CSV table of C-alpha atoms and ligand atoms in Angstrom, one decimal:
chain,number,residue,atom,x,y,z
A,22,MET,CA,19.5,16.4,13.0
A,23,ASN,CA,20.4,12.9,14.0
A,24,ILE,CA,17.5,10.5,13.4
A,25,THR,CA,17.0,6.7,13.7
A,26,VAL,CA,14.3,5.1,11.7
A,27,VAL,CA,13.3,1.6,12.9
A,28,GLY,CA,11.8,-0.7,10.2
A,29,VAL,CA,13.2,-0.4,6.8
A,30,GLY,CA,10.0,-1.2,4.7
A,31,TYR,CA,8.1,0.8,2.1
A,32,VAL,CA,7.6,3.6,4.7
A,33,GLY,CA,10.9,3.4,6.7
A,34,LEU,CA,13.3,3.3,3.8
A,35,VAL,CA,11.6,6.1,1.9
A,36,THR,CA,11.4,8.2,5.2
A,37,GLY,CA,15.0,7.5,6.0
A,38,ALA,CA,16.4,8.3,2.6
A,39,GLY,CA,14.0,11.4,2.2
A,40,LEU,CA,15.2,12.9,5.6
A,41,ALA,CA,18.9,12.1,4.7
A,42,GLU,CA,18.3,14.0,1.4
A,43,MET,CA,17.4,17.1,3.5
A,44,GLY,CA,20.8,16.9,5.1
A,45,ASN,CA,19.9,14.9,8.3
A,46,ASN,CA,22.1,12.0,9.5
A,47,VAL,CA,19.8,8.9,9.4
A,48,TRP,CA,20.3,5.5,10.8
A,49,CYS,CA,17.9,2.9,9.3
A,50,ILE,CA,17.5,-0.1,11.6
A,51,ASP,CA,15.8,-3.4,10.7
A,52,VAL,CA,15.8,-6.9,12.2
A,53,ASP,CA,16.0,-8.4,8.7
A,54,GLU,CA,19.8,-9.1,8.4
A,55,ARG,CA,19.6,-9.9,4.7
A,56,LYS,CA,17.7,-6.7,3.9
A,57,ILE,CA,20.3,-4.6,5.8
A,58,GLU,CA,23.2,-6.4,4.1
A,59,ASN,CA,21.6,-5.9,0.7
A,60,LEU,CA,21.2,-2.2,1.4
A,61,LYS,CA,24.8,-1.9,2.3
A,62,ASN,CA,25.7,-3.5,-1.0
A,63,GLY,CA,23.4,-1.1,-2.9
A,64,ILE,CA,20.5,-3.6,-3.4
A,65,ILE,CA,17.1,-2.1,-2.8
A,66,PRO,CA,14.7,-4.5,-1.4
A,67,ILE,CA,11.6,-3.0,-3.0
A,68,TYR,CA,10.5,-1.6,-6.3
A,69,GLU,CA,9.7,2.1,-5.8
A,70,PRO,CA,10.3,4.6,-8.6
A,71,GLY,CA,13.1,7.0,-7.8
A,72,LEU,CA,14.0,5.2,-4.5
A,73,GLU,CA,17.3,3.6,-5.7
A,74,PRO,CA,19.2,6.8,-6.6
A,75,LEU,CA,18.0,8.5,-3.5
A,76,VAL,CA,19.1,5.7,-1.2
A,77,LYS,CA,22.4,5.2,-3.0
A,78,SER,CA,23.5,8.9,-3.2
A,79,ASN,CA,22.7,9.4,0.5
A,80,TYR,CA,24.4,6.3,1.5
A,81,TYR,CA,27.6,7.0,-0.4
A,82,GLN,CA,27.6,10.6,0.9
A,83,GLY,CA,27.5,9.1,4.4
A,84,ARG,CA,24.2,10.6,5.7
A,85,LEU,CA,22.3,7.3,5.4
A,86,LYS,CA,23.4,4.3,7.4
A,87,PHE,CA,22.1,0.8,7.7
A,88,SER,CA,22.2,-1.6,10.7
A,89,THR,CA,20.5,-4.4,12.5
A,90,GLU,CA,21.6,-2.9,15.9
A,91,LEU,CA,19.1,-0.3,17.4
A,92,CYS,CA,21.8,1.1,19.7
A,93,GLU,CA,24.0,2.1,16.7
A,94,GLY,CA,21.4,4.7,15.8
A,95,LEU,CA,19.6,5.2,19.1
A,96,LEU,CA,22.5,6.4,21.2
A,97,ASN,CA,23.5,9.1,18.5
A,98,SER,CA,19.9,10.3,17.8
A,99,GLU,CA,17.4,12.6,19.6
A,100,ILE,CA,14.6,11.5,17.2
A,101,VAL,CA,13.5,7.9,16.8
A,102,MET,CA,10.9,7.1,14.2
A,103,ILE,CA,9.0,3.8,14.5
A,104,ALA,CA,8.1,2.5,11.0
A,105,VAL,CA,7.5,-1.2,11.5
A,106,GLY,CA,4.5,-3.0,10.3
A,107,THR,CA,1.1,-3.1,12.0
A,108,PRO,CA,-0.6,-6.1,10.3
A,109,PRO,CA,-4.1,-7.1,11.3
A,110,ASN,CA,-4.9,-9.6,14.1
A,111,GLU,CA,-7.5,-12.4,13.4
A,112,ASP,CA,-10.2,-10.1,14.7
A,113,GLY,CA,-9.2,-7.2,12.4
A,114,SER,CA,-7.6,-5.1,15.1
A,115,ALA,CA,-4.1,-3.8,14.4
A,116,ASP,CA,-1.3,-6.0,15.8
A,117,LEU,CA,1.0,-3.8,17.7
A,118,LYS,CA,3.5,-6.4,18.7
A,119,TYR,CA,6.3,-4.9,16.5
A,120,VAL,CA,5.6,-1.3,17.6
A,121,ILE,CA,5.6,-2.4,21.3
A,122,GLY,CA,8.7,-4.5,20.8
A,123,VAL,CA,10.5,-1.5,19.4
A,124,ALA,CA,9.2,0.9,22.2
A,125,LYS,CA,10.6,-1.6,24.8
A,126,ASP,CA,13.9,-1.9,23.1
A,127,ILE,CA,14.2,1.9,22.9
A,128,ALA,CA,13.4,2.2,26.6
A,129,LYS,CA,16.0,-0.5,27.5
A,130,HIS,CA,18.8,1.4,25.9
A,131,MET,CA,18.0,5.1,25.8
A,132,ASP,CA,20.3,7.2,27.9
A,133,ASN,CA,19.1,10.7,27.4
A,134,TYR,CA,16.1,12.7,26.0
A,135,LYS,CA,14.4,11.2,23.0
A,136,ILE,CA,11.5,11.9,20.8
A,137,ILE,CA,9.8,8.6,19.8
A,138,ILE,CA,7.6,9.2,16.8
A,139,THR,CA,5.1,6.7,15.4
A,140,LYS,CA,5.2,6.7,11.6
A,141,SER,CA,3.6,3.3,11.5
A,142,THR,CA,-0.3,3.5,11.3
A,143,VAL,CA,-1.5,2.8,14.8
A,144,PRO,CA,-4.9,2.9,16.5
A,145,VAL,CA,-6.0,5.9,18.4
A,146,GLY,CA,-4.4,5.8,21.9
A,147,THR,CA,-1.3,3.9,20.9
A,148,GLY,CA,0.9,6.9,21.8
A,149,ASP,CA,-0.5,6.6,25.3
A,150,ILE,CA,0.5,2.9,25.4
A,151,ILE,CA,3.9,3.5,24.2
A,152,GLU,CA,4.4,6.3,26.6
A,153,ASN,CA,3.5,3.9,29.6
A,154,ILE,CA,5.7,1.2,28.3
A,155,ILE,CA,8.7,3.4,28.2
A,156,LYS,CA,7.8,4.8,31.6
A,157,GLU,CA,7.7,1.2,33.1
A,158,GLU,CA,11.0,0.2,31.5
A,159,LEU,CA,12.7,3.2,32.8
A,160,VAL,CA,11.4,2.6,36.3
A,161,LYS,CA,12.8,-1.0,36.1
A,162,ARG,CA,16.1,0.5,35.1
A,163,GLY,CA,15.8,2.9,38.0
A,164,LEU,CA,16.2,5.9,35.6
A,165,SER,CA,14.4,9.1,35.1
A,166,ILE,CA,14.9,10.2,31.6
A,167,ASP,CA,12.6,12.7,29.8
A,168,PHE,CA,11.1,11.7,26.6
A,169,ASP,CA,8.1,12.5,24.3
A,170,VAL,CA,6.0,10.3,22.2
A,171,VAL,CA,4.8,12.0,19.0
A,172,SER,CA,2.4,10.8,16.3
A,173,ASN,CA,3.4,11.6,12.8
A,174,PRO,CA,1.4,9.4,10.5
A,175,GLU,CA,2.7,8.8,7.0
A,176,PHE,CA,0.5,9.4,3.9
A,177,LEU,CA,2.8,8.3,1.1
A,178,LYS,CA,1.3,6.1,-1.6
A,179,GLU,CA,3.3,3.2,-2.9
A,180,GLY,CA,4.3,3.7,-6.5
A,181,GLU,CA,4.7,7.4,-5.8
A,182,ALA,CA,6.3,7.1,-2.3
A,183,VAL,CA,9.4,9.1,-3.0
A,184,SER,CA,7.7,12.2,-4.6
A,185,ASP,CA,4.9,11.9,-1.9
A,186,PHE,CA,7.5,12.0,0.9
A,187,LEU,CA,9.5,14.9,-0.5
A,188,LYS,CA,6.4,16.9,-1.6
A,189,PRO,CA,3.6,15.8,0.7
A,190,ASP,CA,0.1,17.4,0.5
A,191,ARG,CA,0.4,18.0,4.3
A,192,ILE,CA,2.3,16.9,7.4
A,193,ILE,CA,0.4,16.0,10.5
A,194,ILE,CA,2.1,16.1,13.9
A,195,GLY,CA,0.4,15.0,17.1
A,196,VAL,CA,2.3,16.3,20.0
A,197,ASN,CA,1.5,16.9,23.7
A,198,SER,CA,4.7,18.7,24.8
A,199,GLU,CA,6.3,22.0,23.9
A,200,ARG,CA,9.8,20.6,23.8
A,201,ALA,CA,8.7,18.0,21.2
A,202,TYR,CA,6.7,20.6,19.3
A,203,ASN,CA,9.7,22.8,18.8
A,204,ILE,CA,11.9,19.8,17.6
A,205,MET,CA,9.2,18.6,15.3
A,206,LYS,CA,8.8,22.1,13.8
A,207,ASP,CA,12.6,22.2,13.1
A,208,LEU,CA,12.5,18.7,11.6
A,209,TYR,CA,9.9,19.7,9.0
A,210,LEU,CA,11.0,23.2,8.4
A,211,PRO,CA,12.5,22.4,5.1
A,212,PHE,CA,9.0,21.2,4.0
A,213,GLU,CA,7.1,24.1,5.6
A,214,ARG,CA,9.4,26.5,3.8
A,215,ASN,CA,8.4,24.9,0.5
A,216,GLY,CA,4.8,25.7,1.2
A,217,VAL,CA,3.7,22.2,2.6
A,218,PRO,CA,1.0,22.8,5.3
A,219,VAL,CA,2.0,21.5,8.8
A,220,PHE,CA,-0.9,20.8,11.0
A,221,ILE,CA,0.0,20.4,14.7
A,222,MET,CA,-2.5,18.8,16.9
A,223,ASP,CA,-3.0,16.6,20.0
A,224,ARG,CA,-1.7,13.0,19.6
A,225,LEU,CA,-5.1,11.4,19.7
A,226,SER,CA,-6.4,13.6,16.9
A,227,SER,CA,-3.3,12.9,14.7
A,228,GLU,CA,-3.6,9.1,15.2
A,229,MET,CA,-7.4,9.4,14.2
A,230,THR,CA,-6.6,11.5,11.2
A,231,LYS,CA,-4.6,8.7,9.6
A,232,TYR,CA,-7.3,6.1,9.9
A,233,ALA,CA,-10.1,8.6,8.9
A,234,ALA,CA,-8.1,9.5,5.7
A,235,ASN,CA,-7.5,5.9,4.6
A,236,CYS,CA,-11.1,4.9,5.4
A,237,MET,CA,-12.6,8.0,3.6
A,238,LEU,CA,-10.6,6.9,0.4
A,239,ALA,CA,-11.6,3.3,0.8
A,240,THR,CA,-15.3,4.5,1.2
A,241,ARG,CA,-15.2,6.4,-2.1
A,242,ILE,CA,-13.9,3.2,-3.9
A,243,SER,CA,-16.6,1.0,-2.3
A,244,PHE,CA,-19.3,3.6,-3.1
A,245,MET,CA,-18.2,3.7,-6.8
A,246,ASN,CA,-18.1,-0.1,-7.0
A,247,GLU,CA,-21.6,-0.2,-5.6
A,248,ILE,CA,-22.8,2.4,-8.1
A,249,SER,CA,-21.1,0.4,-10.9
A,250,ARG,CA,-23.3,-2.6,-10.2
A,251,LEU,CA,-26.4,-0.5,-10.5
A,252,CYS,CA,-24.9,1.1,-13.8
A,253,GLU,CA,-24.8,-2.5,-15.2
A,254,LYS,CA,-28.4,-3.2,-14.3
A,255,VAL,CA,-29.8,0.1,-15.7
A,256,GLY,CA,-27.5,0.4,-18.8
A,257,ALA,CA,-25.4,3.4,-17.5
A,258,ASP,CA,-21.6,3.6,-17.8
A,259,ILE,CA,-19.7,4.1,-14.6
A,260,THR,CA,-16.7,5.7,-16.3
A,261,LYS,CA,-19.0,8.5,-17.6
A,262,VAL,CA,-20.6,8.8,-14.3
A,263,LYS,CA,-17.2,9.2,-12.7
A,264,LEU,CA,-16.4,12.2,-15.0
A,265,GLY,CA,-19.7,13.7,-14.3
A,266,ILE,CA,-19.5,13.6,-10.6
A,267,GLY,CA,-15.7,14.0,-10.3
A,268,SER,CA,-15.8,17.3,-12.1
A,269,ASP,CA,-17.6,18.7,-9.1
A,270,PRO,CA,-14.8,20.4,-7.1
A,271,ARG,CA,-16.7,19.4,-3.8
A,272,ILE,CA,-16.1,15.7,-5.0
A,273,GLY,CA,-13.0,15.7,-7.1
A,274,MET,CA,-11.7,12.8,-9.4
A,275,SER,CA,-9.4,10.8,-7.1
A,276,PHE,CA,-10.4,7.5,-5.9
A,277,LEU,CA,-13.5,7.2,-8.0
A,278,ASN,CA,-12.5,4.4,-10.3
A,279,ALA,CA,-14.8,1.3,-10.1
A,280,GLY,CA,-12.8,-1.9,-10.6
A,281,LEU,CA,-11.7,-4.8,-8.4
A,282,GLY,CA,-11.9,-2.9,-5.1
A,283,TYR,CA,-8.9,-1.7,-3.0
A,284,GLY,CA,-6.0,-3.9,-1.9
A,285,GLY,CA,-2.5,-3.4,-0.7
A,286,SER,CA,-1.0,-3.2,2.8
A,287,CYS,CA,-3.1,-0.3,4.1
A,288,PHE,CA,-6.7,0.2,3.2
A,289,PRO,CA,-7.9,-3.5,3.9
A,290,LYS,CA,-6.3,-3.6,7.3
A,291,ASP,CA,-6.9,-0.1,8.3
A,292,VAL,CA,-10.6,-0.2,7.5
A,293,LYS,CA,-10.8,-3.5,9.6
A,294,ALA,CA,-8.8,-1.9,12.4
A,295,LEU,CA,-11.0,1.2,12.6
A,296,ILE,CA,-14.1,-1.0,12.6
A,297,LYS,CA,-12.5,-2.7,15.7
A,298,THR,CA,-11.9,0.6,17.3
A,299,PHE,CA,-15.5,1.8,16.8
A,300,GLU,CA,-16.7,-1.6,18.4
A,301,GLU,CA,-14.3,-1.2,21.4
A,302,ASN,CA,-16.0,2.1,21.9
A,303,ASN,CA,-19.6,0.7,21.6
A,304,ILE,CA,-20.4,2.5,18.3
A,305,GLU,CA,-21.8,0.5,15.4
A,306,PRO,CA,-19.5,1.3,12.4
A,307,LYS,CA,-22.3,1.0,9.8
A,308,ILE,CA,-20.6,2.8,6.9
A,309,LEU,CA,-17.2,1.1,7.2
A,310,LYS,CA,-18.7,-2.4,7.7
A,311,SER,CA,-20.4,-1.9,4.3
A,312,VAL,CA,-17.2,-0.5,2.7
A,313,ASP,CA,-15.3,-3.6,3.8
A,314,GLU,CA,-18.2,-5.9,2.7
A,315,THR,CA,-18.6,-4.2,-0.7
A,316,ASN,CA,-14.9,-4.6,-1.2
A,317,LYS,CA,-14.9,-8.3,-0.6
A,318,GLU,CA,-17.8,-8.8,-3.0
A,319,GLN,CA,-16.3,-6.8,-5.8
A,320,ARG,CA,-13.7,-9.3,-6.6
A,321,MET,CA,-16.4,-12.1,-6.7
A,322,PHE,CA,-18.6,-9.9,-8.9
A,323,PHE,CA,-15.7,-9.8,-11.4
A,324,ILE,CA,-15.0,-13.6,-11.1
A,325,GLU,CA,-18.6,-14.3,-11.7
A,326,LYS,CA,-18.4,-12.4,-15.1
A,327,ILE,CA,-15.7,-14.9,-16.1
A,328,LEU,CA,-17.6,-17.9,-14.8
A,329,GLY,CA,-20.8,-16.6,-16.5
A,330,PHE,CA,-19.1,-16.5,-19.8
A,331,TYR,CA,-18.0,-20.0,-19.6
A,332,LYS,CA,-21.3,-21.3,-18.0
A,333,ASN,CA,-19.5,-22.1,-14.9
A,334,ASP,CA,-17.0,-24.5,-16.5
A,335,ILE,CA,-13.5,-23.2,-16.7
A,336,LYS,CA,-11.8,-26.6,-16.2
A,337,ASP,CA,-8.8,-26.8,-18.4
A,338,LYS,CA,-9.3,-23.2,-19.6
A,339,THR,CA,-6.1,-21.2,-19.9
A,340,PHE,CA,-6.2,-17.5,-18.8
A,341,SER,CA,-3.5,-14.8,-19.3
A,342,VAL,CA,-3.3,-12.3,-16.4
A,343,TRP,CA,-1.8,-8.9,-17.0
A,344,GLY,CA,-0.9,-7.3,-13.7
A,345,LEU,CA,-0.4,-9.0,-10.3
A,346,SER,CA,0.8,-6.3,-7.9
A,347,PHE,CA,-2.0,-4.6,-5.9
A,348,LYS,CA,-1.7,-1.5,-8.0
A,349,PRO,CA,0.6,-0.3,-10.7
A,350,LYS,CA,4.2,0.9,-10.0
A,351,THR,CA,4.8,-1.3,-7.0
A,352,ASP,CA,5.9,-4.9,-6.6
A,353,ASP,CA,3.8,-5.1,-3.4
A,354,MET,CA,1.5,-8.1,-3.5
A,355,ARG,CA,-0.2,-7.6,-0.1
A,356,GLU,CA,-4.0,-8.1,-0.4
A,357,ALA,CA,-3.7,-7.9,-4.3
A,358,ALA,CA,-6.9,-8.6,-6.2
A,359,SER,CA,-4.8,-11.0,-8.4
A,360,ILE,CA,-4.5,-13.4,-5.3
A,361,THR,CA,-8.3,-13.9,-5.0
A,362,ILE,CA,-8.9,-14.1,-8.7
A,363,ILE,CA,-6.0,-16.4,-9.7
A,364,ASN,CA,-6.5,-18.7,-6.7
A,365,TYR,CA,-10.3,-18.9,-7.5
A,366,LEU,CA,-9.7,-19.8,-11.2
A,367,ARG,CA,-7.1,-22.4,-10.3
A,368,GLU,CA,-9.3,-24.0,-7.8
A,369,LYS,CA,-12.0,-24.4,-10.6
A,370,GLY,CA,-9.5,-26.2,-12.7
A,371,ALA,CA,-8.1,-23.3,-14.9
A,372,PHE,CA,-4.4,-22.8,-15.8
A,373,ILE,CA,-2.8,-19.4,-15.4
A,374,ARG,CA,-0.3,-17.6,-17.5
A,375,ALA,CA,0.9,-14.5,-15.5
A,376,TYR,CA,2.7,-11.4,-16.3
A,377,ASP,CA,3.6,-8.4,-14.2
A,378,PRO,CA,6.4,-5.8,-15.0
A,379,VAL,CA,8.0,-6.0,-11.5
A,380,ALA,CA,6.0,-8.3,-9.1
A,381,ILE,CA,6.7,-11.7,-10.5
A,382,GLU,CA,9.2,-12.6,-7.8
A,383,ASN,CA,6.9,-11.6,-5.0
A,384,ALA,CA,3.9,-13.4,-6.8
A,385,ARG,CA,5.9,-16.6,-7.1
A,386,LEU,CA,6.2,-16.7,-3.3
A,387,ILE,CA,2.4,-16.5,-3.0
A,388,PHE,CA,1.2,-18.6,-6.0
A,389,GLY,CA,4.0,-21.2,-6.2
A,390,ASN,CA,4.2,-23.1,-9.5
A,391,GLU,CA,1.1,-25.2,-9.6
A,392,ASN,CA,-1.2,-24.5,-12.5
A,393,ILE,CA,0.6,-21.2,-13.1
A,394,GLU,CA,3.4,-20.1,-15.3
A,395,TYR,CA,5.2,-16.7,-15.3
A,396,PHE,CA,6.3,-14.6,-18.1
A,397,ASN,CA,8.4,-11.5,-18.5
A,398,ASP,CA,6.7,-10.3,-21.7
A,399,GLU,CA,3.1,-9.0,-21.9
A,400,TYR,CA,2.6,-10.6,-25.4
A,401,LYS,CA,4.4,-13.9,-24.9
A,402,VAL,CA,2.1,-14.6,-21.9
A,403,LEU,CA,-0.9,-14.5,-24.2
A,404,LYS,CA,0.0,-17.4,-26.6
A,405,GLY,CA,-2.7,-20.1,-26.7
A,406,SER,CA,-4.8,-18.6,-24.0
A,407,ASP,CA,-8.6,-18.6,-23.8
A,408,ALA,CA,-8.8,-15.0,-22.6
A,409,LEU,CA,-6.9,-12.1,-21.2
A,410,ILE,CA,-7.8,-11.0,-17.8
A,411,ILE,CA,-6.6,-7.4,-16.8
A,412,VAL,CA,-6.1,-7.1,-13.0
A,413,THR,CA,-3.6,-4.2,-12.5
A,414,GLU,CA,-3.7,-1.2,-14.7
A,415,TRP,CA,0.0,-0.7,-15.5
A,416,PRO,CA,0.2,2.2,-18.0
A,417,GLN,CA,1.8,0.0,-20.6
A,418,PHE,CA,-1.5,-2.0,-20.9
A,419,ARG,CA,-3.4,1.2,-21.9
A,420,GLU,CA,-2.4,1.2,-25.6
A,421,PRO,CA,-1.4,-2.3,-26.5
A,422,ASP,CA,-1.0,-3.9,-29.9
A,423,PHE,CA,-4.6,-5.2,-30.2
A,424,LYS,CA,-3.9,-7.0,-33.5
A,425,LEU,CA,-1.1,-9.0,-31.9
A,426,ILE,CA,-3.3,-9.8,-28.8
A,427,LYS,CA,-6.0,-11.1,-31.1
A,428,LYS,CA,-3.6,-13.2,-33.1
A,429,LEU,CA,-2.0,-14.7,-29.9
A,430,LEU,CA,-5.2,-15.6,-28.0
A,431,ASN,CA,-7.2,-18.7,-28.9
A,432,ARG,CA,-10.3,-16.6,-28.9
A,433,PRO,CA,-10.3,-12.7,-28.6
A,434,VAL,CA,-11.9,-12.4,-25.1
A,435,ILE,CA,-10.8,-9.8,-22.7
A,436,PHE,CA,-12.0,-9.5,-19.0
A,437,ASP,CA,-11.0,-6.0,-17.9
A,438,GLY,CA,-11.1,-5.5,-14.1
A,439,ARG,CA,-9.9,-1.9,-14.4
A,440,ASN,CA,-12.0,-0.4,-17.2
A,441,ILE,CA,-8.9,0.6,-19.3
A,442,TYR,CA,-10.4,0.3,-22.7
A,443,ILE,CA,-13.5,1.7,-24.4
A,444,PRO,CA,-16.1,-1.1,-25.0
A,445,GLU,CA,-17.2,0.3,-28.5
A,446,ARG,CA,-13.6,0.3,-29.8
A,447,LEU,CA,-12.8,-3.2,-28.6
A,448,LYS,CA,-16.1,-4.4,-30.2
A,449,GLU,CA,-15.0,-2.8,-33.5
A,450,LEU,CA,-11.6,-4.5,-33.2
A,451,GLY,CA,-13.5,-7.8,-32.8
A,452,PHE,CA,-13.0,-8.5,-29.2
A,453,GLU,CA,-15.6,-9.9,-26.8
A,454,TYR,CA,-14.9,-7.4,-24.0
A,455,PHE,CA,-16.2,-7.4,-20.4
A,456,SER,CA,-15.5,-4.6,-17.9
A,457,ILE,CA,-17.0,-3.2,-14.7
A,458,GLY,CA,-20.2,-1.1,-14.5
A,459,ARG,CA,-20.6,-0.6,-18.2
B,513,NAD,N1,3.1,0.8,2.7
B,513,NAD,C1,2.5,2.0,2.6
B,513,NAD,O1,2.1,2.4,1.6
B,513,NAD,C2,2.2,2.7,4.0
B,513,NAD,C3,1.8,4.1,3.9
B,513,NAD,C4,1.5,4.7,5.0
B,513,NAD,C5,1.6,4.2,6.2
B,513,NAD,N2,2.0,2.8,6.3
B,513,NAD,C6,2.2,2.2,7.6
B,513,NAD,O2,3.6,2.2,7.9
B,513,NAD,C7,3.8,1.0,8.7
B,513,NAD,C8,4.9,0.2,7.9
B,513,NAD,O3,4.5,-0.2,6.7
B,513,NAD,P1,5.4,-0.8,5.5
B,513,NAD,O4,4.5,-1.1,4.4
B,513,NAD,O5,6.6,0.0,5.4
B,513,NAD,O6,5.8,-2.1,6.2
B,513,NAD,P2,6.9,-3.3,5.7
B,513,NAD,O7,6.3,-4.6,6.0
B,513,NAD,O8,7.2,-3.0,4.3
B,513,NAD,O9,8.1,-2.9,6.6
B,513,NAD,C9,8.2,-3.1,8.0
B,513,NAD,C10,9.7,-3.4,8.4
B,513,NAD,O10,9.8,-3.4,9.7
B,513,NAD,C11,10.7,-4.4,10.1
B,513,NAD,N3,10.7,-4.7,11.5
B,513,NAD,C12,9.7,-5.5,12.1
B,513,NAD,N4,10.0,-5.6,13.5
B,513,NAD,C13,11.2,-4.8,13.7
B,513,NAD,C14,11.9,-4.5,14.8
B,513,NAD,N5,11.6,-4.9,16.0
B,513,NAD,N6,13.0,-3.8,14.7
B,513,NAD,C15,13.4,-3.4,13.5
B,513,NAD,N7,12.7,-3.6,12.4
B,513,NAD,C16,11.5,-4.3,12.5
B,513,NAD,C17,10.5,-5.6,9.1
B,513,NAD,O11,11.6,-6.4,9.0
B,513,NAD,C18,10.2,-4.8,7.9
B,513,NAD,O12,11.4,-4.6,7.1
B,513,NAD,C19,2.5,0.3,8.7
B,513,NAD,O13,1.9,0.6,10.0
B,513,NAD,C20,1.7,0.7,7.7
B,513,NAD,O14,0.3,0.7,7.9
B,513,NAD,C21,2.3,2.1,5.2
C-alpha cells in the first residue's frame, strides 16, 4: 500500500519505518528541514532502540522516503496518517493547531479518495472536526472528493517503540465507513495474521480509548505513590506491597512502581486534556484531578527528603545526578522529573553534576550551563559530590560498583527516586540511603 505519514517524531518515524518493513511504500513528511535532511543522510533524530537499522534498511531499499513536501507523498497515497504533536494549551486542553494545519493542507491538495488517519492522540470528537475542515476546504475548491477520517491511536512506549509497533498488544481502529473499514483491515492484516487483536469500533470510542488507557496507567502510578507515603508513615515497604498486590492477576505488576511520578510527552498532557474534556462536558473529573495533583506533589515529596537531610541548607552543596531522561532507554526530556529536581536544587544554591547515557544533548538545551556540569561517565560524575541522586532507573545503575561510588563521593549518601536498591544492603555497605515509601 502507499502511505504518507505526516510528522516524523517518536510516533511518526517508528510508524513509517514499521509500515515500510511490512512492504508498504511510505513517505515520511515533516516541516523540520534539518530533520528530513539528516534522515536522508542516515542520521536518526531520536534515540530509540532498534530504530536506526529499521529506518536505514527500509530507506536504502527504497520503501521509506523522506520529504518536507506533503504533496510528494499525498498525491501517491491513499492513506495519510497524521502523527504530529498535540502539546498542552495553557488551560490543559490539547492544542490541535498542528493536526488542524495538516488536515487543511491535505484538503488543499488532495485530488482523489483518501483515508486520513489520526495517529496523534486527539480529544474525543477531533475526527469530526477534521472531517468538517476537509469538507469546507473542498467546497472552497469547488470539488467533491470522497474521503474518510479514521482514528487509529498509537500505544507504543518510548524506549520500546519499535517492538511495540511491530508486535502491539492490540490495534484500535475507529471507523465510520465500510470503505475505510476494508482498507484499514488490509493495512493491519499482517499484524492480525500474527495474532494481534484488532478492535474495530466507532471513531469516538477509539479516540476515548487512547485517553482512558493513558489515564488508567497514570492513575496506577499516582495511586502507588500515595500508598508509598502512607508506607513511610506506618513503617511498611512499598516495594513489598507492590509484589503482594501485583501478583493478583486482576491487578498485575505493570505501572505499580512508586517513585518520582510519571513524566514524558504523553501521561502529563493526556491526563490534563482528559480533565478538560470532562469539564467541557460538565462532569467533575474527581479521580483524574487527584492523579494529576499527586503526581505534581511526588517530585516535591522527594526533594523534601533531600532538603530535610541538609536541614534546608543546600547552598554550595554538590549533587551528582544519575539519569536525566523521563524514563530509561529514551533521550526524551519532556516533563522529565530531572527538570523539576535539578532546577529546584540549583535555585537553592546547589551545584549539579549530571550524567545520562543518551539524553545529555537534549538536557543541555533545557538546563544550560549555569551551576551544572555534564559527564559521559557514571563514575566520573561522582567525584567530590556530597550525594548521589538517582532520577532515572537506567539498567546499568542497578548493579554498580558500590565501593567505587563510596570512594568518589565526599560522603556516602544516596537519594534514590526509583527504589532500585535494597535499603538493608546499602546500610551494610555503609551508605546513608533514602528511597520512596520504605
Ligand atoms: N511519544 C510517544 O511515546 C507517543 C505514544 C503514543 C502517542 N503519541 C502521540 O503521538 C503524537 C506525536 O507525538 P511524538 O512524541 O511523536 O511527537 P514529536 O514532537 O516527537 O513529533 C512531532 C513531529 O511533527 C512535526 N510537525 C509539526 N507540524 C507539522 C506539519 N504541519 N507537517 C509536518 N510535520 C509537522 C514536528 O516537526 C515533529 O517532528 C502526539 O499526539 C502524542 O501524544 C506519542
